mmCIF file of C-alpha atoms in Angstrom:
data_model
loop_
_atom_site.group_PDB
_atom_site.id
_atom_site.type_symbol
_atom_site.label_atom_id
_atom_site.label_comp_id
_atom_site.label_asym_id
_atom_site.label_seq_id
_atom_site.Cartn_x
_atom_site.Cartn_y
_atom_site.Cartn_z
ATOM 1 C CA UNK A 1 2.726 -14.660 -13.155
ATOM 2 C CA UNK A 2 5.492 -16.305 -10.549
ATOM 3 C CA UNK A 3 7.212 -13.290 -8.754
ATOM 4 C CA UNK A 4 3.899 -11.747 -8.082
ATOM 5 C CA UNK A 5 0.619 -14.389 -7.124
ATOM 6 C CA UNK A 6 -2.563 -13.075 -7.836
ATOM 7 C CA UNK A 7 -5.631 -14.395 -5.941
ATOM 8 C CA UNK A 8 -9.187 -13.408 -6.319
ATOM 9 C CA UNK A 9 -11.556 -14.729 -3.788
ATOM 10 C CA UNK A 10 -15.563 -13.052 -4.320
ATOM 11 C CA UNK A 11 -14.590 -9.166 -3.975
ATOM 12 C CA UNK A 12 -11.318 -9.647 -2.583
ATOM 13 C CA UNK A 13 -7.769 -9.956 -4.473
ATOM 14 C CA UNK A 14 -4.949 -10.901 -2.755
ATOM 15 C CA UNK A 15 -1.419 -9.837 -4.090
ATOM 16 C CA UNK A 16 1.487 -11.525 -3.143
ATOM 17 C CA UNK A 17 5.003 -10.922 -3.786
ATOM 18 C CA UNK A 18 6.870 -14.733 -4.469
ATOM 19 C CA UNK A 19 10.358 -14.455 -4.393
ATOM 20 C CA UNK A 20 10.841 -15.799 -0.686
ATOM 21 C CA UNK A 21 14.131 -17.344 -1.299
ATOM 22 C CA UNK A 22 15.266 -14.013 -1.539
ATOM 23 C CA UNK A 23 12.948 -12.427 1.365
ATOM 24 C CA UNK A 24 10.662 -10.996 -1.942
ATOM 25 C CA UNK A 25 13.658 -8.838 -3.495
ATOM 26 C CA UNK A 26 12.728 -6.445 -6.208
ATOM 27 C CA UNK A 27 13.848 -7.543 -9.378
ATOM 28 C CA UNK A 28 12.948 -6.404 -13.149
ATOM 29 C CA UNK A 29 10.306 -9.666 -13.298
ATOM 30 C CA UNK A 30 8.726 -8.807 -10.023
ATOM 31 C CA UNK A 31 8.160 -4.795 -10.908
ATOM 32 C CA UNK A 32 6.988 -5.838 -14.069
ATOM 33 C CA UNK A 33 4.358 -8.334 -12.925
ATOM 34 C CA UNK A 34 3.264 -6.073 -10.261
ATOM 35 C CA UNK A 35 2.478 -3.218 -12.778
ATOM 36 C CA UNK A 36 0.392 -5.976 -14.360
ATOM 37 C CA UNK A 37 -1.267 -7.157 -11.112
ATOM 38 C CA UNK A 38 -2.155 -3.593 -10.175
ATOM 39 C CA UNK A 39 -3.493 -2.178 -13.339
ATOM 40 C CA UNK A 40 -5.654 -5.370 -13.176
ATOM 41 C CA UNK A 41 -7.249 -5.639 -9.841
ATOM 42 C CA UNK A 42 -7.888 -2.004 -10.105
ATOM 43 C CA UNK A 43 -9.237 -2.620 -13.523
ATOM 44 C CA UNK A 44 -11.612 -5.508 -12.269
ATOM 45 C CA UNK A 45 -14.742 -4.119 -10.992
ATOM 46 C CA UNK A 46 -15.807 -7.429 -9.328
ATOM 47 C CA UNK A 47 -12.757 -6.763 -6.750
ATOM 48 C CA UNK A 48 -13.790 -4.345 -4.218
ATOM 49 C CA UNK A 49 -10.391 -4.665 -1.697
ATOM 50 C CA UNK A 50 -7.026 -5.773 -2.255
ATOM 51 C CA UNK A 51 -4.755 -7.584 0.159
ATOM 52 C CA UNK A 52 -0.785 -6.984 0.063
ATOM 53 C CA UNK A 53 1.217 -9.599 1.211
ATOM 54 C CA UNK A 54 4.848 -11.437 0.987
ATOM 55 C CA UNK A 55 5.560 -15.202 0.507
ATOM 56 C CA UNK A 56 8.000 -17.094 2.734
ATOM 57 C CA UNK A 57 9.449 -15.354 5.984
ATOM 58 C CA UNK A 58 9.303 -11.708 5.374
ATOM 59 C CA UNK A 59 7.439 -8.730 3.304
ATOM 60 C CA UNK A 60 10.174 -7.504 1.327
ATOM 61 C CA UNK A 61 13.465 -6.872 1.595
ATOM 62 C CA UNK A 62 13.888 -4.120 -0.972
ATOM 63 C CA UNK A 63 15.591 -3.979 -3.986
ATOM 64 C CA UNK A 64 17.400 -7.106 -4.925
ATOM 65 C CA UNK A 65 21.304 -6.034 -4.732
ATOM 66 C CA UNK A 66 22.990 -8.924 -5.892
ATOM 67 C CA UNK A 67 21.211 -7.530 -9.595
ATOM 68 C CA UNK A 68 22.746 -4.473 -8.518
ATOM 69 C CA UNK A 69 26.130 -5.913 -8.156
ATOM 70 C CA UNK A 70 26.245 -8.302 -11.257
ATOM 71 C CA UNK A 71 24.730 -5.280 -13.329
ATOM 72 C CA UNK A 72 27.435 -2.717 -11.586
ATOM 73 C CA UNK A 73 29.156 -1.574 -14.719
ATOM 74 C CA UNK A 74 26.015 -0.932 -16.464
ATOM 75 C CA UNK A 75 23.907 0.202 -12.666
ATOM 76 C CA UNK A 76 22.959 3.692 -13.687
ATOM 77 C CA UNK A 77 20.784 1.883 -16.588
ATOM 78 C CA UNK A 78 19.951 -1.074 -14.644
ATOM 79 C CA UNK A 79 18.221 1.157 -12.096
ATOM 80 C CA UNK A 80 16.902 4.022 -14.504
ATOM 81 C CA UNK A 81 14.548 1.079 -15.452
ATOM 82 C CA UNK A 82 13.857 -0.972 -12.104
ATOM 83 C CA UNK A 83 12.589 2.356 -10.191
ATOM 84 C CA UNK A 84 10.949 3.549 -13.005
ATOM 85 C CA UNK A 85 9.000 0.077 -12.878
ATOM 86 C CA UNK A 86 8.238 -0.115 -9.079
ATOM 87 C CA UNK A 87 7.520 3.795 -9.359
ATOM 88 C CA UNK A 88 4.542 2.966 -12.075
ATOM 89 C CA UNK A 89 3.194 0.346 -9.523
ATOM 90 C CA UNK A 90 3.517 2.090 -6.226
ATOM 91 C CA UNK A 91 1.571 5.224 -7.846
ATOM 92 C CA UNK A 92 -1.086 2.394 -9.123
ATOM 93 C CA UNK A 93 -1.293 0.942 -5.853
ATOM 94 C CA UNK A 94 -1.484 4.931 -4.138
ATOM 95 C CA UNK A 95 -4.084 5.293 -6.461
ATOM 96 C CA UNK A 96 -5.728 2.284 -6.562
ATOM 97 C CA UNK A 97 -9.946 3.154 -6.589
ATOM 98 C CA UNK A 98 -10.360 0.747 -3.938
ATOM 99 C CA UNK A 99 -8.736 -0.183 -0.467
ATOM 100 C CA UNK A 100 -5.551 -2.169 -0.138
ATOM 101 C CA UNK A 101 -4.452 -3.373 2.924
ATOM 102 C CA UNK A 102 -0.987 -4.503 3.970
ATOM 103 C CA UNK A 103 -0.162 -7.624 5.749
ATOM 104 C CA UNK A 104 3.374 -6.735 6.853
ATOM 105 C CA UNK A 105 5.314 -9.474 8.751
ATOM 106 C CA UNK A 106 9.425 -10.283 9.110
ATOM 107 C CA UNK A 107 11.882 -8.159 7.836
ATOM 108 C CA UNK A 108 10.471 -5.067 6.041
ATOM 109 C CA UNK A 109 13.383 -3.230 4.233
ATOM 110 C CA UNK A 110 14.026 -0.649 1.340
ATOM 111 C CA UNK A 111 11.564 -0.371 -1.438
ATOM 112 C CA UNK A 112 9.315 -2.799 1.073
ATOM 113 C CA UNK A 113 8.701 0.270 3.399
ATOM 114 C CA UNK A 114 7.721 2.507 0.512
ATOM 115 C CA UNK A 115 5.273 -0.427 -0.942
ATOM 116 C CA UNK A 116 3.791 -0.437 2.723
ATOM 117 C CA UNK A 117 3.610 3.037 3.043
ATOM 118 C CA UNK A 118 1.467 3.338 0.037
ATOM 119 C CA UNK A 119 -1.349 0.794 1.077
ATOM 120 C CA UNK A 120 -4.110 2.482 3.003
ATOM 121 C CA UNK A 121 -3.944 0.201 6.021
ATOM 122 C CA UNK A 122 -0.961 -1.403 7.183
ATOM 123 C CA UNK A 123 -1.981 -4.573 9.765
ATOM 124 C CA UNK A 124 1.582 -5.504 10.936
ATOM 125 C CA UNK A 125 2.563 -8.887 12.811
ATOM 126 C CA UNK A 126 4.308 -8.330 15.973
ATOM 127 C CA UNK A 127 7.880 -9.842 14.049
ATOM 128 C CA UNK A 128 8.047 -7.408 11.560
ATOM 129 C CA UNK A 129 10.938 -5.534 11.418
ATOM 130 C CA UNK A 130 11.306 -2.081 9.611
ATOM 131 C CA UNK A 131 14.607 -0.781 8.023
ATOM 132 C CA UNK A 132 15.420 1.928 5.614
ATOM 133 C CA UNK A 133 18.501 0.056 4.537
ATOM 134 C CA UNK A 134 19.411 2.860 1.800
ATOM 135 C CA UNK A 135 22.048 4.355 3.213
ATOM 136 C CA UNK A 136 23.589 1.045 3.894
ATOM 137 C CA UNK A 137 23.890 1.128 -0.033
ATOM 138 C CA UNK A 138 24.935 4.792 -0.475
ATOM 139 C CA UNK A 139 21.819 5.605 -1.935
ATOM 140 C CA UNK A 140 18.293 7.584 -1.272
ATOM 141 C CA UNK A 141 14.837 6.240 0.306
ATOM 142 C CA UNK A 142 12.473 5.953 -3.450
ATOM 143 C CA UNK A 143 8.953 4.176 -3.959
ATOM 144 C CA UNK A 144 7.403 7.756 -2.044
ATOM 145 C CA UNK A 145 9.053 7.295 1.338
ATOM 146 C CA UNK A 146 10.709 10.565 1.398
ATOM 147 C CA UNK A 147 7.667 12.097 0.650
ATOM 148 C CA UNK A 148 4.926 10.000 3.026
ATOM 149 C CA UNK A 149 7.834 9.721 5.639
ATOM 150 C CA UNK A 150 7.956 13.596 6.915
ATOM 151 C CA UNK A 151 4.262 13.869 6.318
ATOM 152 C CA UNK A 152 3.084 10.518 8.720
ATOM 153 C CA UNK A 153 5.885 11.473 11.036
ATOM 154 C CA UNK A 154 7.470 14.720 10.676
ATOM 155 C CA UNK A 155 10.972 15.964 8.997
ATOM 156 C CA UNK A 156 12.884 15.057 12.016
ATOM 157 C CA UNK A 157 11.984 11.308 12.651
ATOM 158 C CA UNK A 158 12.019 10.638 8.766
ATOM 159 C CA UNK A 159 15.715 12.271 8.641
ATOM 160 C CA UNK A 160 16.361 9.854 11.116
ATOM 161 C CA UNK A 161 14.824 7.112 10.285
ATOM 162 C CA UNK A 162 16.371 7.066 6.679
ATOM 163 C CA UNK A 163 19.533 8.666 7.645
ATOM 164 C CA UNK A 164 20.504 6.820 10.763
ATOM 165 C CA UNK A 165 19.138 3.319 9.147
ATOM 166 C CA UNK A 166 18.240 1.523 12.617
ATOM 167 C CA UNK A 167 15.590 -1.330 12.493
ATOM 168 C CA UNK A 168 12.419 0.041 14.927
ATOM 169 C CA UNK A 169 9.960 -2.992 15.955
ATOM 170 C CA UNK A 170 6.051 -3.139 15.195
ATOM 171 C CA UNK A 171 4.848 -1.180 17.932
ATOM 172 C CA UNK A 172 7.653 1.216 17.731
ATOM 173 C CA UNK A 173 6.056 1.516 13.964
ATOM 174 C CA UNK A 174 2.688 1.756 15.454
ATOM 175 C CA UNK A 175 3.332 4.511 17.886
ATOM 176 C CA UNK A 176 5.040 6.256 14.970
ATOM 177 C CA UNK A 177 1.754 6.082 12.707
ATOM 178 C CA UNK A 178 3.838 4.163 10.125
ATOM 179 C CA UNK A 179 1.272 0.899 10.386
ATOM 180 C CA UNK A 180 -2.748 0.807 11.951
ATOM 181 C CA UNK A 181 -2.209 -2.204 14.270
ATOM 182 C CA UNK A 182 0.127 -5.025 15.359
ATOM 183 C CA UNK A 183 -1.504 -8.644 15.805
ATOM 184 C CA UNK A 184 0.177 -11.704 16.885
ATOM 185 C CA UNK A 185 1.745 -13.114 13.735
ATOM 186 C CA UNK A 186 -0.131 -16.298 13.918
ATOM 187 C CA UNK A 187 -3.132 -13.903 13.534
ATOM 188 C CA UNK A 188 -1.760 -11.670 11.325
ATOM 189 C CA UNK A 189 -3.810 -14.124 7.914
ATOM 190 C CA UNK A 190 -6.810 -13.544 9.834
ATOM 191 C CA UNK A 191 -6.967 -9.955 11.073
ATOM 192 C CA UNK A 192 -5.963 -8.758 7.184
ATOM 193 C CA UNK A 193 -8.594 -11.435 6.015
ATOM 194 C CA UNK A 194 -11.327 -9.284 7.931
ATOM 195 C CA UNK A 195 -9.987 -6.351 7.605
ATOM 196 C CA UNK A 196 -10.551 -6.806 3.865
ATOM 197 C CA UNK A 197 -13.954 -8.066 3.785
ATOM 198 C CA UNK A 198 -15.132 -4.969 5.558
ATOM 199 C CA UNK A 199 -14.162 -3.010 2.823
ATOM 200 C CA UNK A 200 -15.304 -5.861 0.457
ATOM 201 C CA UNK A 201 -18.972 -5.112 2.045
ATOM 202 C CA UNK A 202 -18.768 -1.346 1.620
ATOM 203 C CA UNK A 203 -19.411 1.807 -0.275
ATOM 204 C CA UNK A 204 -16.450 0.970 -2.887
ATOM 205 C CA UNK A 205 -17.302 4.466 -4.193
ATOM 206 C CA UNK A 206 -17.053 6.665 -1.485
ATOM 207 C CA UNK A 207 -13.994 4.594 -0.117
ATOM 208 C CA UNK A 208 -11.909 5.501 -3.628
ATOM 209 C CA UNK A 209 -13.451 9.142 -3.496
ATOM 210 C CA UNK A 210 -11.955 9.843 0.603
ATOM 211 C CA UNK A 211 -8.847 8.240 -0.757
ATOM 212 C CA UNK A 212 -8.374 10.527 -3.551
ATOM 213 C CA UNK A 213 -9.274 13.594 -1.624
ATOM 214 C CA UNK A 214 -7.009 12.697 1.257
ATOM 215 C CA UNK A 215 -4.327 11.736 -1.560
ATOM 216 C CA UNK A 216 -5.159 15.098 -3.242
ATOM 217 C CA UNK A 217 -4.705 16.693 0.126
ATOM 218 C CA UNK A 218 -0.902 16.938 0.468
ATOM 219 C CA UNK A 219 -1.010 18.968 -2.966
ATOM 220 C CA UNK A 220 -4.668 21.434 -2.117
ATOM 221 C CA UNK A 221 -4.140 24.970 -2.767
ATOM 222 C CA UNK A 222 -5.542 26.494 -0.007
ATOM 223 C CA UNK A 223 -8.956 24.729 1.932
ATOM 224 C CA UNK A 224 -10.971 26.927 -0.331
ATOM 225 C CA UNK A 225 -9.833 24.874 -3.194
ATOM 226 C CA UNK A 226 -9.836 21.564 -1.444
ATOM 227 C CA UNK A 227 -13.800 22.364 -0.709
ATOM 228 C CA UNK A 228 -14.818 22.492 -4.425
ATOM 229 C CA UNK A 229 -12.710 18.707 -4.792
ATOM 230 C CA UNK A 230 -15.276 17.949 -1.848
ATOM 231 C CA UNK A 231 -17.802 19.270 -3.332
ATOM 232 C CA UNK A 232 -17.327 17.869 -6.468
ATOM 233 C CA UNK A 233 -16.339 13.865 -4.529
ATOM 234 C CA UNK A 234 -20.016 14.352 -2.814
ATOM 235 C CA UNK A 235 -22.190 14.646 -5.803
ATOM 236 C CA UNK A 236 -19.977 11.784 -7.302
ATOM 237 C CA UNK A 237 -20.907 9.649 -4.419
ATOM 238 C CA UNK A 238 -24.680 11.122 -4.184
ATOM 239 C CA UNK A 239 -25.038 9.359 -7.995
ATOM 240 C CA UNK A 240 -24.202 5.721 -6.973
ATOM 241 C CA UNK A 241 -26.918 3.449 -5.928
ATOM 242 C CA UNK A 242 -25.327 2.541 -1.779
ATOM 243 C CA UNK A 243 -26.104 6.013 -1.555
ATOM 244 C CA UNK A 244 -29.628 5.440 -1.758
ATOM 245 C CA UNK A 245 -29.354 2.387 -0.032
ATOM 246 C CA UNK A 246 -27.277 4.135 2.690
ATOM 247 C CA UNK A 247 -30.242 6.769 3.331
ATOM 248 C CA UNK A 248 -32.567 4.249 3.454
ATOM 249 C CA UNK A 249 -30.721 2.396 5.555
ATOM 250 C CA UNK A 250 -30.505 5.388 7.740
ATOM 251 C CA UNK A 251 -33.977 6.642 7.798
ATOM 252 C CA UNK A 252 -35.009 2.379 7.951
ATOM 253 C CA UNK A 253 -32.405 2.062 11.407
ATOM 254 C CA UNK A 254 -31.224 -1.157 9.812
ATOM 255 C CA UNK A 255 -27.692 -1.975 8.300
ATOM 256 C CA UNK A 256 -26.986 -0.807 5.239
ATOM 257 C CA UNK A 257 -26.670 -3.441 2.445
ATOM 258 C CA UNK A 258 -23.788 -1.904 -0.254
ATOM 259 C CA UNK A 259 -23.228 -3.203 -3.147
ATOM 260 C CA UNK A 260 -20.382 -1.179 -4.359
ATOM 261 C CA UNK A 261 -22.505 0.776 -7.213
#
């Protein structure tokens, strides 16, 4: 792979996205390879977190429009197939059975919000930069925004956010809910670093079964319904051996040692 960089360090994978000469632009090759990088890291049951990051100076700047613009007699084809692509992978990485965490620095634009959005915990550096960008284009928020937008931050501040298509700062971002925390860029490396080997030391289980019920969430019935997915995610997690080790534990008043079984 070359647009997306796949590291795997003990229980941790790290996912980059390489095309910083063009601040990580979405291309055919990139949403391709990142299909392939998902479905494997969630495939791989030695990886117990997953890192998101972007090469060079920035996350991502969204979809790459110069394709766009060279492809513009043929554009309803040419982005049929790149959003069907980057759709695949952001619903892979949504429902990826372990945590990923976001390392979001520089300019964040387009498609880049939507592939932040759609990690579990976004650790931003205090230069990133967040911008719908769409409507510069003429075109919709895709890659989920428009439906994690109003449901992080409400129907009003996602019309405006998308509609209005102002940059907001990292701790405007924070105070919005749209990332966990803001570090100093130069610790940015570090902070998602640890960040990930927390969850690399933890009940891999029970983290992809809260996931899935806080995923399934936005979609429950009625609580009643919701109760019996509980229900059903508790005995699930009951089964797996850091269960038993997280009773013991417990009962013991030492630190539980997980081994993500």
């Amino acid at each position: 792979m070359t647009t997306i960089l796949v590291d795997k360090q003990g229980a941790i994978a790290t996912l980059t996205l390489n095309r910083p000469d063009v601040l990580n632009a979405l291309n055919r090759d990139m949403a391709l390879e990142l299909n392939a990088a998902v479905e494997d890291v969630a495939n791989d049951d030695e990886v117990r977190a997953v890192i998101l990051r972007g090469a060079g100076r920035g996350f991502m700047a969204g979809g790459d429009v110069a394709t766009f613009h060279k492809n513009i007699n043929t554009i309803k084809e040419t982005i049929d197939d790149l959003i069907g692509l980057y759709h695949k992978a952001v619903i892979g990485l949504s429902a990826m059975p372990k945590p990923v965490v976001a390392a979001i620095h520089g300019p964040v634009a387009g498609a880049g919000v939507g592939m932040a959005l759609n990690a579990d915990i976004g650790i931003a550096a205090d230069n990133a930069v967040f911008t719908m960008a769409y409507i510069g284009i003429a075109t919709i928020p895709d890659g989920g925004s428009t439906y994690l937008l109003p449901r992080i931050i409400g129907r009003r501040k996602a019309l405006e956010l998308a509609m209005l298509n102002e940059p907001i700062d990292a701790v405007t971002a924070l105070n919005l809910g749209l990332v966990n925390r803001v570090v100093p860029a130069e610790e940015l490396e570090g902070e998602t670093m640890a960040m990930a080997e927390r969850f690399a030391k933890g009940p891999t289980a029970a983290y992809a079964n809260t996931k899935a019920l806080i995923n399934q969430s936005f979609e429950a019935e009625n609580m009643t319904a919701h109760l019996s997915a509980e229900h059903a995610a508790f005995l699930r997690c009951a089964g797996t051996g850091d269960f038993a080790e997280g009773v013991a534990a417990f009962v013991e008043k030492r630190h539980p040692g997980f081994k993500g079984d």
